[in-house]
PDB file of C-alpha atoms in Angstrom:
ATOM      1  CA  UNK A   7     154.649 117.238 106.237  1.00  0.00           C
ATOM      2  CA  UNK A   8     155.432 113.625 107.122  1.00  0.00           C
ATOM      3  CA  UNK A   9     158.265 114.880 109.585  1.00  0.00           C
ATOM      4  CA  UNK A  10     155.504 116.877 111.731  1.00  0.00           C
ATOM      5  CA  UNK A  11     153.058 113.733 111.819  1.00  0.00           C
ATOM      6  CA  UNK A  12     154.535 111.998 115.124  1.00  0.00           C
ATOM      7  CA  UNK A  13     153.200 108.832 117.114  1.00  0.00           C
ATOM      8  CA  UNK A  14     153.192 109.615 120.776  1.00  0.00           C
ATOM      9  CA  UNK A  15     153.975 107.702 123.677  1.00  0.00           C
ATOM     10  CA  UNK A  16     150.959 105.834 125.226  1.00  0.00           C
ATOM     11  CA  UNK A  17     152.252 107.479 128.888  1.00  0.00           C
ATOM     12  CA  UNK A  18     151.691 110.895 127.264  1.00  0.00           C
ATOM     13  CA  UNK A  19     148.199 109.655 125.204  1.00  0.00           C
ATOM     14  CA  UNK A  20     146.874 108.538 128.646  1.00  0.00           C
ATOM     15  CA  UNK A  21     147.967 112.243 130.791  1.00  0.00           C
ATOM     16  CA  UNK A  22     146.633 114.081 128.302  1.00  0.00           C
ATOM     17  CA  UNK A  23     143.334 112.102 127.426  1.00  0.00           C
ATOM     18  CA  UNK A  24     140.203 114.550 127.404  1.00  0.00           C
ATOM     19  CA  UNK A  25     137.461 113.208 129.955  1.00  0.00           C
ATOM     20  CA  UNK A  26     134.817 111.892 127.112  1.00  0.00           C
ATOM     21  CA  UNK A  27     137.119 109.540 126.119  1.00  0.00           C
ATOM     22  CA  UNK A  28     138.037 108.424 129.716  1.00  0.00           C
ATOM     23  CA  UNK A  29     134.341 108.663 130.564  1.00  0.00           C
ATOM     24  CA  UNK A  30     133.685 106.563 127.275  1.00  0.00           C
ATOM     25  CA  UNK A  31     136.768 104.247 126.261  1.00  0.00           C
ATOM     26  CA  UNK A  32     138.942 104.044 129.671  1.00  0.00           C
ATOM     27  CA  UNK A  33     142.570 105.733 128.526  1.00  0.00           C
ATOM     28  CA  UNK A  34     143.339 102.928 125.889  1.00  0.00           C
ATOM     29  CA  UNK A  35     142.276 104.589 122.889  1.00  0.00           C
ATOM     30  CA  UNK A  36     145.128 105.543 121.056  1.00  0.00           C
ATOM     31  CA  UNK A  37     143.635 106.319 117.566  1.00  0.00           C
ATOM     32  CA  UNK A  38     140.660 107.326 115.017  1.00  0.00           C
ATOM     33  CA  UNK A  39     141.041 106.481 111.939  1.00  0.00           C
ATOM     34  CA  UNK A  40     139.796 107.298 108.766  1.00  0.00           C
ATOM     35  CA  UNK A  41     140.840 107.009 104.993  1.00  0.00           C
ATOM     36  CA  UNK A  42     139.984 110.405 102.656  1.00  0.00           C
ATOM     37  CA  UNK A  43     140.000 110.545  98.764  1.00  0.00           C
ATOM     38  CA  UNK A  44     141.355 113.518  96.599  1.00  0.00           C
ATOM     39  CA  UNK A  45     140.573 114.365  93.324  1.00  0.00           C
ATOM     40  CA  UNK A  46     142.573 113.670  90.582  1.00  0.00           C
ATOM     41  CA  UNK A  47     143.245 114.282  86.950  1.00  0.00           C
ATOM     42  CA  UNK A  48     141.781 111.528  84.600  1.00  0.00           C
ATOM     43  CA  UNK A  49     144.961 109.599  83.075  1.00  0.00           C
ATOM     44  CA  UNK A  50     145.401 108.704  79.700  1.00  0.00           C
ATOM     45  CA  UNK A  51     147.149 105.635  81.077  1.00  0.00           C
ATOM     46  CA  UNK A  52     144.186 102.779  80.860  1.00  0.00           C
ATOM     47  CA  UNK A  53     145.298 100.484  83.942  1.00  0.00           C
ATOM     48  CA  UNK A  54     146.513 104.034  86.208  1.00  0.00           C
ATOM     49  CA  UNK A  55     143.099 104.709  85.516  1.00  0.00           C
ATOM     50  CA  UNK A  56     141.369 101.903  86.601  1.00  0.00           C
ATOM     51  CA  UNK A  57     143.135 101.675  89.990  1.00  0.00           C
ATOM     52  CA  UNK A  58     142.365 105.199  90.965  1.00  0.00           C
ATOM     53  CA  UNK A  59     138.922 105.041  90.005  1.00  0.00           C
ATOM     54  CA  UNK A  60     136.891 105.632  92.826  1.00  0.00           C
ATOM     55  CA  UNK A  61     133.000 103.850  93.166  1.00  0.00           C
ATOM     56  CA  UNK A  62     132.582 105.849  96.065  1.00  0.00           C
ATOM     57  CA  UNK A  63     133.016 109.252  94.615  1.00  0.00           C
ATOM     58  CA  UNK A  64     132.768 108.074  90.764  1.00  0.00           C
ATOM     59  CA  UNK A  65     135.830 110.112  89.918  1.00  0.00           C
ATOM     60  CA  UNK A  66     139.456 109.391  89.925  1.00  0.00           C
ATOM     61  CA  UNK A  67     141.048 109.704  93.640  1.00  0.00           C
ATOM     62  CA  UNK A  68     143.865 109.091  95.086  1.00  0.00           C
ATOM     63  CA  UNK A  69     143.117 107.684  99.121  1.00  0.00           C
ATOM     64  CA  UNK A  70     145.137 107.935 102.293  1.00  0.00           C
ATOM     65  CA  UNK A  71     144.549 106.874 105.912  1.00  0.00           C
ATOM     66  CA  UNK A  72     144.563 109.295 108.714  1.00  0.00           C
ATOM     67  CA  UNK A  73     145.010 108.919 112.211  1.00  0.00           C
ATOM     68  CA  UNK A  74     143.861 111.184 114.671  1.00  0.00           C
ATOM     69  CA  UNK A  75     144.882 110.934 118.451  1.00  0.00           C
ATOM     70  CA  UNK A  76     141.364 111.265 120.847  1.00  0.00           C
ATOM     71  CA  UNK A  77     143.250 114.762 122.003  1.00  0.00           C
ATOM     72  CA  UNK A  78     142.773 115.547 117.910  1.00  0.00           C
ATOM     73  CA  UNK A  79     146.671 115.494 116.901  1.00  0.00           C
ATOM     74  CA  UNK A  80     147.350 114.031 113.432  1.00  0.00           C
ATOM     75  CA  UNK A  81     149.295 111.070 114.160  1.00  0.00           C
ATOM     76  CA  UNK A  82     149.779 108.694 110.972  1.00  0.00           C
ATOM     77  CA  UNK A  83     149.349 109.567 107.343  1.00  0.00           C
ATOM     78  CA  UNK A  84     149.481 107.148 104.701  1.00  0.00           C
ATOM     79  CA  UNK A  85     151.110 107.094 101.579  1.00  0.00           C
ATOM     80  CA  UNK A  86     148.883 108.196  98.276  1.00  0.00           C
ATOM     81  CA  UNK A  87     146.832 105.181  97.190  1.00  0.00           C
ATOM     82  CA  UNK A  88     144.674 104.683  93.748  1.00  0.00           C
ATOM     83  CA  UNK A  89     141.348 105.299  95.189  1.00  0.00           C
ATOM     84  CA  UNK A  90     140.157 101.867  94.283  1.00  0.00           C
ATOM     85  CA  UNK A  91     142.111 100.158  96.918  1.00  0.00           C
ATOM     86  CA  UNK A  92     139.860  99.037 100.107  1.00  0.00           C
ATOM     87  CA  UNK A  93     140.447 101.077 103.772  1.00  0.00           C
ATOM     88  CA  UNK A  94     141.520  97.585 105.351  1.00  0.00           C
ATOM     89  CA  UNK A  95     144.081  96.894 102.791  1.00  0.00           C
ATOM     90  CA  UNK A  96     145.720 100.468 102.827  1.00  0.00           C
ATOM     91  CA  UNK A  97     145.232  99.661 106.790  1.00  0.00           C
ATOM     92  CA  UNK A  98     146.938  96.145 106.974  1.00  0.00           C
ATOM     93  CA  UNK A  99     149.525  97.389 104.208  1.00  0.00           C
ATOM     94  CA  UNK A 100     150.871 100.975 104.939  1.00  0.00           C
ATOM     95  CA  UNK A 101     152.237  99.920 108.163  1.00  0.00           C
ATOM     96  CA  UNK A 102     149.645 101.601 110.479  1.00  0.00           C
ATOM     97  CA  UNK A 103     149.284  98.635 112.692  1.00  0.00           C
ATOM     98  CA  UNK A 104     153.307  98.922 113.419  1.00  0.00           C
ATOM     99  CA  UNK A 105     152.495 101.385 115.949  1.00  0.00           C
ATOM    100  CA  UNK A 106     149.571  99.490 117.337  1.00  0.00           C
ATOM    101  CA  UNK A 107     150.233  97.844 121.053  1.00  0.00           C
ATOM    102  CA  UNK A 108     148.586  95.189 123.316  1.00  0.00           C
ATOM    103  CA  UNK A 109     146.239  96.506 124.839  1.00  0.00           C
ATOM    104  CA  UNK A 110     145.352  99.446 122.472  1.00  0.00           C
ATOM    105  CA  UNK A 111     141.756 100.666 121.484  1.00  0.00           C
ATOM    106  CA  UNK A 112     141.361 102.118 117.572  1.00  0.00           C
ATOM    107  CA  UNK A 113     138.014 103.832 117.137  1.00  0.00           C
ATOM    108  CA  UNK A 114     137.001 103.706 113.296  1.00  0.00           C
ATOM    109  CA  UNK A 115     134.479 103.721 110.718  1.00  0.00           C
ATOM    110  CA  UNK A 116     132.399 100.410 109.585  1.00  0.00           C
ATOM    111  CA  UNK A 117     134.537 100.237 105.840  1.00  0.00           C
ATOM    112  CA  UNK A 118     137.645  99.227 108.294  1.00  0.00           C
ATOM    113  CA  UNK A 119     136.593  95.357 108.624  1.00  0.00           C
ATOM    114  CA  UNK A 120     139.869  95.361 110.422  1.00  0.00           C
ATOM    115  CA  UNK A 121     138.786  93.549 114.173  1.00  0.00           C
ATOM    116  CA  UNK A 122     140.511  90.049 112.938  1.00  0.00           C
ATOM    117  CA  UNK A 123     143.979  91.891 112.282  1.00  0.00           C
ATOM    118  CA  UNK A 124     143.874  94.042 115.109  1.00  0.00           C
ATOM    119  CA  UNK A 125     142.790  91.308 117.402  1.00  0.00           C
ATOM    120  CA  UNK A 126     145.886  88.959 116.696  1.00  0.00           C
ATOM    121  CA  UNK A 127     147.812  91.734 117.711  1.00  0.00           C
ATOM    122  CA  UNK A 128     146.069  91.745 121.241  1.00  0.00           C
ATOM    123  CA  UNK A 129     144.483  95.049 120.687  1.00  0.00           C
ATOM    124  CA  UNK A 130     140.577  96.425 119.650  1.00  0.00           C
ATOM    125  CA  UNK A 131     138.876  98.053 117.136  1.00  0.00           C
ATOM    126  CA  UNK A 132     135.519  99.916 117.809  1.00  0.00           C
ATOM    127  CA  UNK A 133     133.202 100.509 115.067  1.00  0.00           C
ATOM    128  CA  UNK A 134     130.721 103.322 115.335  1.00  0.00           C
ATOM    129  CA  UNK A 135     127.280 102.618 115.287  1.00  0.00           C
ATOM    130  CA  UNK A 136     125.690 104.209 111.905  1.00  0.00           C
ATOM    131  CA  UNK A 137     121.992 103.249 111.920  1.00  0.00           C
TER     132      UNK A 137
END
């Protein structure tokens, strides 16, 4: 599926951009992300096993980062990551922030302590607000 999952072009992110998010976030947003776990088989393999073991869903995952265009368009996938591995490292590591401009706005959850990384690259991260 990687061949369907396409960045677009900031001109065509900004035509197309529904009215919450230019009511909301101007027309800079350019992402959502998110990472997502999948079940997996336990390994017999001790140190396989340890890196996909997941605290979060106390099972054996495999995690991958998504991103989501605001006009809801899958635009990055990850490669398959042992569900141990933090959201800011699969973030920092998987090249995500390649296609990340001056400029740009990210929208994402508070596990992506990601505002220092994005921030040297002149662009912004929102967090939501979970109370």
């Amino acid at each position: 599926m990687k061949p369907l999952v396409v960045w677009p072009s900031r001109d065509t992110l900004r035509k197309t951009m529904p009215m919450q998010f230019r009511k909301h976030f101007g027309t800079k947003c350019v992402a959502i992300i998110d990472c997502f776990e999948v079940f997996i088989d336990r390994t017999t393999n001790l140190k396989a096993r340890a890196e996909t073991w997941s605290s979060y869903k106390h099972h054996n995952t495999v995690k991958f980062l998504i991103g989501i265009t605001p006009q809801g368009t899958m635009s990055y996938i990850s490669k398959a990551w042992g569900g141990r591995v933090r959201d800011k490292f699969i973030t920092e590591n998987d090249g995500f922030l390649n296609n990340i401009l001056p400029g740009d706005l990210v929208l994402a959850d508070r596990g992506f302590v990601i505002q220092a990384t994005v921030g040297s690259m002149m662009a912004e991260v929102k967090i939501s607000a979970f109370t």
